[in-house]
Short mmCIF file of C-alpha atoms and ligand atoms in Angstrom, two decimals:
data_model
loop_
_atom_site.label_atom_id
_atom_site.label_comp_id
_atom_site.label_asym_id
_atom_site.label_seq_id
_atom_site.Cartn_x
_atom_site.Cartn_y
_atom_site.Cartn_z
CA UNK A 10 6.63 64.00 -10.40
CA UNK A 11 10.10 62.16 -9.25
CA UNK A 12 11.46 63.78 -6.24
CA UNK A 13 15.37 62.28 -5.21
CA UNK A 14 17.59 63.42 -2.60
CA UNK A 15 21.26 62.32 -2.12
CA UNK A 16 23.34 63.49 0.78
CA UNK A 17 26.19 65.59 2.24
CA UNK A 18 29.57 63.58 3.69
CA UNK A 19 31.73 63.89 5.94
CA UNK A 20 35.09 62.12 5.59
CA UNK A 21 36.69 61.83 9.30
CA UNK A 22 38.86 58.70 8.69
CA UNK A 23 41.18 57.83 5.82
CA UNK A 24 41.56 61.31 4.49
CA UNK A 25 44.42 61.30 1.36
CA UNK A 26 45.12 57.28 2.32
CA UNK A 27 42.06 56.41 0.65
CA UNK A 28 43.34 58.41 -2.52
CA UNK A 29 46.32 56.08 -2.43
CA UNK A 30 44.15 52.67 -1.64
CA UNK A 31 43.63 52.92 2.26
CA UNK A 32 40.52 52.27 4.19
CA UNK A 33 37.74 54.96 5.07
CA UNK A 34 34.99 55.54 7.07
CA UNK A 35 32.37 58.61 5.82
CA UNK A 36 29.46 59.63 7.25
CA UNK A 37 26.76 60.56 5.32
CA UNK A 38 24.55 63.85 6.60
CA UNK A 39 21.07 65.42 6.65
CA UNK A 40 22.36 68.16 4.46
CA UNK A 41 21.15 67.49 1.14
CA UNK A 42 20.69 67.75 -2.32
CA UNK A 43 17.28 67.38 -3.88
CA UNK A 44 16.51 66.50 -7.49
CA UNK A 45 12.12 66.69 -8.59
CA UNK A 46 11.96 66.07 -12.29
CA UNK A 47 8.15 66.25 -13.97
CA UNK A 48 7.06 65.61 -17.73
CA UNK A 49 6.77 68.50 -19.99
CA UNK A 50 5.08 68.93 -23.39
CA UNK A 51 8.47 69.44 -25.67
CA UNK A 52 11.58 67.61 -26.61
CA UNK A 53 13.37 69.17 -24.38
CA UNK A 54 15.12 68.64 -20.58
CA UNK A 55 15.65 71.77 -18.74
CA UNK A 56 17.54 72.15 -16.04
CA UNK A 57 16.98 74.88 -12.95
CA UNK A 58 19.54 75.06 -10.26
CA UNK A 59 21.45 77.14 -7.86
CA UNK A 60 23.85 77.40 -10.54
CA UNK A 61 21.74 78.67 -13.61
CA UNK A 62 18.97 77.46 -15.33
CA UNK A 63 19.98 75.64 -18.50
CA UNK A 64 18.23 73.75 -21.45
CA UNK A 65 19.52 70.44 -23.12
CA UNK A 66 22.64 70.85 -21.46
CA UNK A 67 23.77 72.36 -18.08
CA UNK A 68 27.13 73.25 -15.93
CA UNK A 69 30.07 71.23 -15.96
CA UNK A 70 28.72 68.78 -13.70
CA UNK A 71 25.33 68.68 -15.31
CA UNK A 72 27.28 68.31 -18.65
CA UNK A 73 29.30 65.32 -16.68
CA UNK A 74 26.35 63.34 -15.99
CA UNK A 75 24.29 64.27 -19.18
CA UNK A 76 27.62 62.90 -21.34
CA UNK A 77 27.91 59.30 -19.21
CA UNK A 78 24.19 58.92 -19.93
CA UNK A 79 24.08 59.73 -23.92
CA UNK A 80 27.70 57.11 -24.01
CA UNK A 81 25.98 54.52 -21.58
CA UNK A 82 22.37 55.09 -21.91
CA UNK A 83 20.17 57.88 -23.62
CA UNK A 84 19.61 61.59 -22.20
CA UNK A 85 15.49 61.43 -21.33
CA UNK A 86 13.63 64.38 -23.27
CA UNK A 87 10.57 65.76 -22.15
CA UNK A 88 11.68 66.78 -18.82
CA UNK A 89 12.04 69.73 -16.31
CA UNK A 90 14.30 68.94 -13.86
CA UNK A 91 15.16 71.00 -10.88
CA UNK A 92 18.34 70.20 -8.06
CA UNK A 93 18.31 71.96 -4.72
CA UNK A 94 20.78 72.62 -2.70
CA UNK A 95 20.24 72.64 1.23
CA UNK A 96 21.51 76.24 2.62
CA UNK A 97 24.42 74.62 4.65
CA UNK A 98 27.15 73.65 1.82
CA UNK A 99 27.72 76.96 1.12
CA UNK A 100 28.15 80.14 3.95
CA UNK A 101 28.74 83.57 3.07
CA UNK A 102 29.37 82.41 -0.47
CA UNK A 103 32.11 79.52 0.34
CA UNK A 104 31.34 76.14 0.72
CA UNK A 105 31.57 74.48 4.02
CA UNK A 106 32.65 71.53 2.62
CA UNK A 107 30.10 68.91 2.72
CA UNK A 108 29.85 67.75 -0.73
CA UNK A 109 27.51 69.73 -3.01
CA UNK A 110 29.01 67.97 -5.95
CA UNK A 111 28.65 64.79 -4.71
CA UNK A 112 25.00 64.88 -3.89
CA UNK A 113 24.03 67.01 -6.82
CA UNK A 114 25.99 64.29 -9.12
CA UNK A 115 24.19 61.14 -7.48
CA UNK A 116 20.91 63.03 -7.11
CA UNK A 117 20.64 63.83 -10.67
CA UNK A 118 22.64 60.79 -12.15
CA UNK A 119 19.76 58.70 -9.93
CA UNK A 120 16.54 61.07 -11.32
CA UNK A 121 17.80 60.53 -15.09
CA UNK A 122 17.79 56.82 -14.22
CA UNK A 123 14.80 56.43 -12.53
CA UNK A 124 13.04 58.30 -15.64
CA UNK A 125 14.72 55.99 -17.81
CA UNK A 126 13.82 52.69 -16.41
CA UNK A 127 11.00 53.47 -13.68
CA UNK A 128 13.32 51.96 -10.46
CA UNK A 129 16.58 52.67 -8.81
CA UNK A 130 19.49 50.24 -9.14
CA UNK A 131 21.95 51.40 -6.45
CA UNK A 132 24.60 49.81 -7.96
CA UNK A 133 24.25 51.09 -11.47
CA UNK A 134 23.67 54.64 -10.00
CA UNK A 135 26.78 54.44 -8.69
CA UNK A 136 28.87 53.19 -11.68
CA UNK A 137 27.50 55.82 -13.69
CA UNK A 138 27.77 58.83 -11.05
CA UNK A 139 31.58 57.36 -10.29
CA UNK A 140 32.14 57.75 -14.21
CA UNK A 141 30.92 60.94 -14.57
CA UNK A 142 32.38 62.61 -11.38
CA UNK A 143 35.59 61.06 -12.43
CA UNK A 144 35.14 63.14 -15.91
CA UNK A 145 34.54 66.07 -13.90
CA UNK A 146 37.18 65.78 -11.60
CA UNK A 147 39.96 64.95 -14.46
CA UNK A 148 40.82 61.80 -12.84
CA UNK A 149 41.24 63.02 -9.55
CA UNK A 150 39.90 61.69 -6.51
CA UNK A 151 39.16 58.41 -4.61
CA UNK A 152 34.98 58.46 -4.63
CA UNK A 153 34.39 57.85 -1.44
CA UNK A 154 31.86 60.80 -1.63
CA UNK A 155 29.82 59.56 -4.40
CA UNK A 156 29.98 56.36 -2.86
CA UNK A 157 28.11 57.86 0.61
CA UNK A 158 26.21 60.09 -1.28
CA UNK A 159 24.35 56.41 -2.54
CA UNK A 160 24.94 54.49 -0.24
CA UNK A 161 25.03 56.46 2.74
CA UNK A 162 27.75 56.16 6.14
CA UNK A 163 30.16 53.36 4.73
CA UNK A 164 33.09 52.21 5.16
CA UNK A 165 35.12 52.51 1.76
CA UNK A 166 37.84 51.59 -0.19
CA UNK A 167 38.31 52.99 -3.68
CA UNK A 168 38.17 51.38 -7.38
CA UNK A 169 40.88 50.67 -9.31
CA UNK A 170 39.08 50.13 -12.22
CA UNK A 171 36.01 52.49 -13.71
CA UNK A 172 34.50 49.62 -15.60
CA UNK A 173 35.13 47.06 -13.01
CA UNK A 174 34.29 49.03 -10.37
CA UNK A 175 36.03 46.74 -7.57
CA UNK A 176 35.44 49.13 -4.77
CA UNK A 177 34.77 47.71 -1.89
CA UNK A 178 31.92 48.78 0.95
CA UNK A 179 30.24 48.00 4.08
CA UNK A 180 27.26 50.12 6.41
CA UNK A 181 28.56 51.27 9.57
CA UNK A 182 26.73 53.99 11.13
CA UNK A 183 27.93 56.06 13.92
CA UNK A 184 26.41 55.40 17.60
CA UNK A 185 22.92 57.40 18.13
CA UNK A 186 24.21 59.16 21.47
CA UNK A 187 26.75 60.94 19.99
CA UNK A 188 26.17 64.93 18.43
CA UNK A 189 28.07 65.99 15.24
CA UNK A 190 29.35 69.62 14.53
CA UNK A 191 31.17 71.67 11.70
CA UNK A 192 32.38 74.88 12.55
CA UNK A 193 32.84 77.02 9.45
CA UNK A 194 36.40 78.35 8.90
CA UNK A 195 35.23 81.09 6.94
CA UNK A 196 38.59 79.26 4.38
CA UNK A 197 37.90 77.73 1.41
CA UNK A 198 40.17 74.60 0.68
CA UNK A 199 41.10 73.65 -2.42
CA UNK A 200 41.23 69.90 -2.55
CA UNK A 201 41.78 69.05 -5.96
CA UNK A 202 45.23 70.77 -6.11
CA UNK A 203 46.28 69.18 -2.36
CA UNK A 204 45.14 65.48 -4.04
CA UNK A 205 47.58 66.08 -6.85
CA UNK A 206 50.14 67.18 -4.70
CA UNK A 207 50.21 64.49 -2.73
CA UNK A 208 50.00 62.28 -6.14
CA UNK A 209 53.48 64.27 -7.53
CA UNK A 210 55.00 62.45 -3.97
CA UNK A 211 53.46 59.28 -3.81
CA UNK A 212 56.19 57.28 -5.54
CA UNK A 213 58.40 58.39 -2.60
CA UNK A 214 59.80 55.42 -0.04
CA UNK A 215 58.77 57.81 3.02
CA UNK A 216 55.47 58.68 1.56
CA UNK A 217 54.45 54.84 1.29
CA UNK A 218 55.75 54.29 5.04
CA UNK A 219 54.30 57.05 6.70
CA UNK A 220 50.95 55.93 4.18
CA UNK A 221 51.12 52.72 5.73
CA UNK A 222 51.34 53.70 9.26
CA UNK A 223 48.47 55.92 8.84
CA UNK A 224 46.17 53.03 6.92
CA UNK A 225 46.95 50.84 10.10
CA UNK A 226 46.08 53.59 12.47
CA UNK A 227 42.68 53.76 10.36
CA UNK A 228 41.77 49.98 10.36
CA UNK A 229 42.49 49.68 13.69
CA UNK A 230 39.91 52.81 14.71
CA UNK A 231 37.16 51.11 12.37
CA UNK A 232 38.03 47.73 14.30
CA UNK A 233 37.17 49.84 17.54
CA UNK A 234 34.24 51.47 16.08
CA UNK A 235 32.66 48.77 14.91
CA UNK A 236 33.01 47.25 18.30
CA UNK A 237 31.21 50.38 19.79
CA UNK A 238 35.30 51.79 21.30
CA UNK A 239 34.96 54.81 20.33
CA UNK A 240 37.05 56.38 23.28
CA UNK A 241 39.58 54.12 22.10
CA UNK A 242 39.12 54.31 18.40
CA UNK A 243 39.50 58.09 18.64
CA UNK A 244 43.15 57.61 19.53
CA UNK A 245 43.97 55.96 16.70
CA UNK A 246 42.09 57.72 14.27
CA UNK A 247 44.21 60.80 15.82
CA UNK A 248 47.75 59.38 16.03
CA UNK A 249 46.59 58.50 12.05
CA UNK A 250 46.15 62.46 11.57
CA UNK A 251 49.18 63.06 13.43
CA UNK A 252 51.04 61.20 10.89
CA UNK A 253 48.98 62.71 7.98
CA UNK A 254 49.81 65.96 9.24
CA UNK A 255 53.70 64.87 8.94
CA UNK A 256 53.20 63.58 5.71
CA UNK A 257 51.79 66.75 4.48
CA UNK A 258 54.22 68.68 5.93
CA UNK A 259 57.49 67.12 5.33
CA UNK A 260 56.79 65.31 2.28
CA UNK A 261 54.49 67.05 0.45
CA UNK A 262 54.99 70.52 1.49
CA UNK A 263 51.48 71.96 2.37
CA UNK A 264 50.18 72.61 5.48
CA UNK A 265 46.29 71.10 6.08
CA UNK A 266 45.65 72.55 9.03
CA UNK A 267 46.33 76.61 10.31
CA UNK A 268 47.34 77.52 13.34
CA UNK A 269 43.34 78.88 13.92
CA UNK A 270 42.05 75.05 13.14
CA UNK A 271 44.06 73.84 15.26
CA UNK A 272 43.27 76.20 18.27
CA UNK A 273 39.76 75.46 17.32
CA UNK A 274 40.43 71.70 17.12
CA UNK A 275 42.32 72.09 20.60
CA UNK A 276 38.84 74.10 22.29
CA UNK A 277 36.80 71.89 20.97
CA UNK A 278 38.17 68.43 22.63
CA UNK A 279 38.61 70.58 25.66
CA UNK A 280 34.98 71.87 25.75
CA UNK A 281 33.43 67.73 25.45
CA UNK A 282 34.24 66.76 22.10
CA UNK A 283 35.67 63.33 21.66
CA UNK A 284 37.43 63.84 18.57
CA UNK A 285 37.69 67.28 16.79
CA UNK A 286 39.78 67.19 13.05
CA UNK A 287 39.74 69.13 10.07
CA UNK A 288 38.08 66.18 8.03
CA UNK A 289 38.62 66.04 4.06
CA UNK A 290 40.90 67.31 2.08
CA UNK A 291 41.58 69.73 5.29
CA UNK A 292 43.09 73.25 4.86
CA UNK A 293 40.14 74.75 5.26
CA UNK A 294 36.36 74.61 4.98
CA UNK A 295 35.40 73.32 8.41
CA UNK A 296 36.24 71.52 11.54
CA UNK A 297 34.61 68.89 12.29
CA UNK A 298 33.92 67.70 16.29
CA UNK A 299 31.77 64.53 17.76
CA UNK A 300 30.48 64.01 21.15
CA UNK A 301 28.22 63.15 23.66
CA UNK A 302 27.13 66.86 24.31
CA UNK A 303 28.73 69.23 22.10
CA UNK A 304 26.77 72.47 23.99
CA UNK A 305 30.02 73.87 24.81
CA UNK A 306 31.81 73.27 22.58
CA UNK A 307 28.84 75.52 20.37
CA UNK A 308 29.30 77.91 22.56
CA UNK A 309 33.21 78.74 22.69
CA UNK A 310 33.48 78.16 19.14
CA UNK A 311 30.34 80.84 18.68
CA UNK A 312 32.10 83.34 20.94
CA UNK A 313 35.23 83.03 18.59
CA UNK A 314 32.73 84.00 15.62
CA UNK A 315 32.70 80.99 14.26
CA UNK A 316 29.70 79.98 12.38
CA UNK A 317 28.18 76.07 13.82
CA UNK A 318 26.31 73.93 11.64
CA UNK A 319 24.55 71.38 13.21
CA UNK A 320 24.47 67.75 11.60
CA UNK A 321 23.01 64.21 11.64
CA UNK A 322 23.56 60.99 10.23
CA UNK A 323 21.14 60.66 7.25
CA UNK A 324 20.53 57.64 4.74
CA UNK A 325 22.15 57.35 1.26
CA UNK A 326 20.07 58.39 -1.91
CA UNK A 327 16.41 57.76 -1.08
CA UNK A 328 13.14 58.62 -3.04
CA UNK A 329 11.23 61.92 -1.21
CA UNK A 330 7.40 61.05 -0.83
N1 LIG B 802 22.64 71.68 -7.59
C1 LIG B 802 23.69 71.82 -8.40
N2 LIG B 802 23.51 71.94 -9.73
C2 LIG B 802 24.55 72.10 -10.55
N3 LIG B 802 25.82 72.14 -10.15
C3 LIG B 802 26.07 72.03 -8.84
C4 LIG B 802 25.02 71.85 -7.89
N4 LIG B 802 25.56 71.77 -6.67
C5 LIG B 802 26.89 71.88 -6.83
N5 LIG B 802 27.22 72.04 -8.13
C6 LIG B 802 28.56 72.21 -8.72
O1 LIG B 802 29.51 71.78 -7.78
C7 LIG B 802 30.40 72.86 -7.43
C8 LIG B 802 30.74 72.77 -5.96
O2 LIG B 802 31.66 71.73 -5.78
P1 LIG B 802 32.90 71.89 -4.80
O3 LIG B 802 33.54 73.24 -5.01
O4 LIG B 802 33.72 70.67 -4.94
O5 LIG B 802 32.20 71.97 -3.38
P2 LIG B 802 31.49 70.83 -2.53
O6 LIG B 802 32.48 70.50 -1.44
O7 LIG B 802 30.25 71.45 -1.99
O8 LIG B 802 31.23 69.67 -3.44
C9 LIG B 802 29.63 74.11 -7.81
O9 LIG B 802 30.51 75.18 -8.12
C10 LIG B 802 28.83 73.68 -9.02
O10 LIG B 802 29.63 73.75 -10.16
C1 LIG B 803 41.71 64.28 0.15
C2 LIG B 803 40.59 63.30 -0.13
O1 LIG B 803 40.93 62.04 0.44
C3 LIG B 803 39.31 63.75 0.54
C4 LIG B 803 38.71 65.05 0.07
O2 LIG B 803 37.55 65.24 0.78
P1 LIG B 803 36.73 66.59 0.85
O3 LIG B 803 35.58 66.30 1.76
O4 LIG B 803 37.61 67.71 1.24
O5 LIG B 803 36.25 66.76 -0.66
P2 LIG B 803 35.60 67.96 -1.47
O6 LIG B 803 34.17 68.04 -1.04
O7 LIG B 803 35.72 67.50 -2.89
O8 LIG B 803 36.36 69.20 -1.16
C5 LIG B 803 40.43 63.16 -1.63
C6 LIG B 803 39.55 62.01 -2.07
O9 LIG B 803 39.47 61.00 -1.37
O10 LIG B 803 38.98 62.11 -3.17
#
C-alpha cells in the first residue's frame, strides 16, 4: 500500500502580482489531500474519490494528470487508487478556498510516480503536476499552489517556461507563536475569471505601475519576515493590498473584497489579529487572519455566524506511514 498526502495553501502575499511575475510567499496547511494506492489483480487503475469513482480514466483533473503521465511517462495498471479530501476545503457545499485542486493534483501526480519508479523526486513531481494543472487550468494561473502543495510554505516566483521550469523557490516558514484562521464567507470566488481579467489589462501603463508598487511592497514584507518583523512586515504586505485593491478597482473593474470582508477584515485586526486579508484570488471564499492569540477574534467572527476553521503550518507532499 502507498499512502501520499499533499497540502492545502494559503496565498497571503503576492496575490495577482505573482500571475504577472512578482514575488510570493504561501503557506502551506494541515488541511489535506490524501492519495493510498494498492495492487490489484486486473489491468486496470480505478479511481475512488469525493468526486466519483472512475475506471481507467477519471474527472477533469484526474484526466489532467493521467494525460501528462501517458505523454511523459506511462499510466501504471494494476492499481486502485483512492484521494481524500480533508472536510475543511469545502463548507456547506462551497469551497473555502484552500486548494483542493492543488493537493489532489500533486497527491496523485506524486502516487502515480512513486508506483512508477519506487521513490519520490520532488522536482519531477512538480514539473509534471505544473504541466498538468496548467492543462487543466487552460493556461491560467501562476502555480504557486502546486508549488506549496510539494514543497510546502515557500516563497515563489512563477515559470515562464513549462519545459524549463525556471521558477524560482526558497522555505520560509511562518514563526511558531503565531495562530492562523479562515473565516468562511459562505461566497464562492471565482478565480479563474478574476486572473483573466486582470490578464485583458495587463498591457496597460497604470496596471504595470501600480504592479510594481505592489511587488515592492511584497519584497520588502518577505525582507521583514524573514528577519522575524512581522509587526513591520504586516504594513507593507497591507499598503501592497491597498494598492491591489486599487488596481482591481480602477483598472480592472472588479471588486475583491465586499463590504462584509472588509467589516470582517476590520473586527478581526481589532479583536488581536496582526494582519487580516482576503488572501487568493479574493472575492470571496474566506478571510484569512494571523496572530498571537486569535481567541477573540473566533469569537466575534462566530457571533456574526461566520463559520472558523482553524489552521497550521504543515510540510509539503510527504509519504503517510
Ligand atoms: N480528490 C479529488 N479527486 C478528484 N478531483 C478533485 C479532488 N479534489 C478536488 N478535485 C477537483 O477540483 C475541483 C475543486 O477545485 P477549485 O474549485 O479550484 O477549488 P479549490 O480551491 O479547493 O482547489 C473539484 O470540483 C474537482 O473537480
Ligand atoms: C489570483 C492568484 O494570484 C491567486 C489565486 O489564489 P486562490 O488561492 O484564490 O486560488 P484557487 O484555489 O485556485 O481559487 C492566481 C494565481 O496565482 O494563480
Amino acid at each position: 500500500m502507498i499512502k501520499l498526502s499533499a497540502p492545502g495553501k494559503i496565498l497571503w502575499i503576492g496575490s495577482y502580482s505573482v500571475v504577472f511575475g512578482g514575488i510570493s510567499h504561501v503557506i502551506a496547511v494541515n488541511k489535506r489531500v490524501r492519495c493510498n494506492a494498492k495492487e490489484i489483480n486486473e489491468r486496470n487503475v480505478i479511481f475512488h474519490t469525493p468526486y466519483g469513482n472512475y475506471i481507467n480514466n477519471g474527472n477533469e483533473l484526474i484526466n489532467s494528470v493521467l494525460d501528462t503521465f501517458k505523454e511523459r511517462l506511462e499510466v501504471p495498471l494494476g492499481y486502485e487508487i483512492e484521494l481524500h479530501n480533508d472536510k475543511e476545503f469545502m463548507l456547506d457545499g462551497k469551497k473555502t478556498g484552500l486548494g483542493s485542486s492543488s493537493a489532489a493534483t500533486v497527491a496523485l501526480t506524486a502516487c502515480l510516480y512513486y508506483i512508477l519508479k519506487g521513490r519520490l523526486d520532488l522536482m519531477e513531481i512538480h514539473k509534471l503536476a505544473q504541466i498538468a494543472n496548467y492543462k487543466r487550468q487552460k493556461s491560467i494561473g501562476s502555480g504557486f499552489d502546486i508549488a506549496a502543495a510539494v514543497f510546502g510554505s515557500i516563497i515563489y516566483k512563477r515559470f515562464t517556461d513549462l519545459e524549463k521550469m525556471d521558477f524560482k523557490y526558497e522555505p520560509l516558514k511562518i514563526d511558531k507563536k503565531y495562530e492562523m484562521i479562515l473565516g468562511f464567507t459562505g461566497r464562492s470566488s471565482e478565480t479563474v475569471s478574476l486572473v483573466k481579467k486582470f490578464v485583458e489589462r495587463s498591457n496597460s501603463e497604470d496596471f504595470k505601475e501600480l504592479l510594481k508598487l505592489i511587488d515592492e511592497e511584497n519584497n520588502i514584507a518577505i525582507e521583514l519576515i524573514k528577519m522575524n518583523k512581522y509587526d513591520e512586515a504586516v504594513e507593507h504586505i497591507k499598503l501592497g493590498r491597498i494598492y491591489l485593491n486599487y488596481l482591481a478597482e480602477r483598472i480592472v473593474g472588479v471588486s475583491l473584497v465586499s463590504r462584509e470582508e472588509e467589516e470582517m477584515i476590520r473586527i478581526a485586526e481589532e479583536e488581536g489579529a496582526l494582519i487580516a486579508l482576503s488572501p487568493g484570488a479574493g472575492g470571496g471564499d474566506s478571510i484569512f487572519a494571523l496572530g498571537e492569540n486569535l481567541d477573540k477574534v473566533r469569537d466575534v467572527w462566530s457571533k456574526m455566524g461566520i463559520k472558523v476553521i482553524n489552521v497550521r503550518e504543515d510540510d509539503g507532499l510527504r509519504i503517510e506511514t
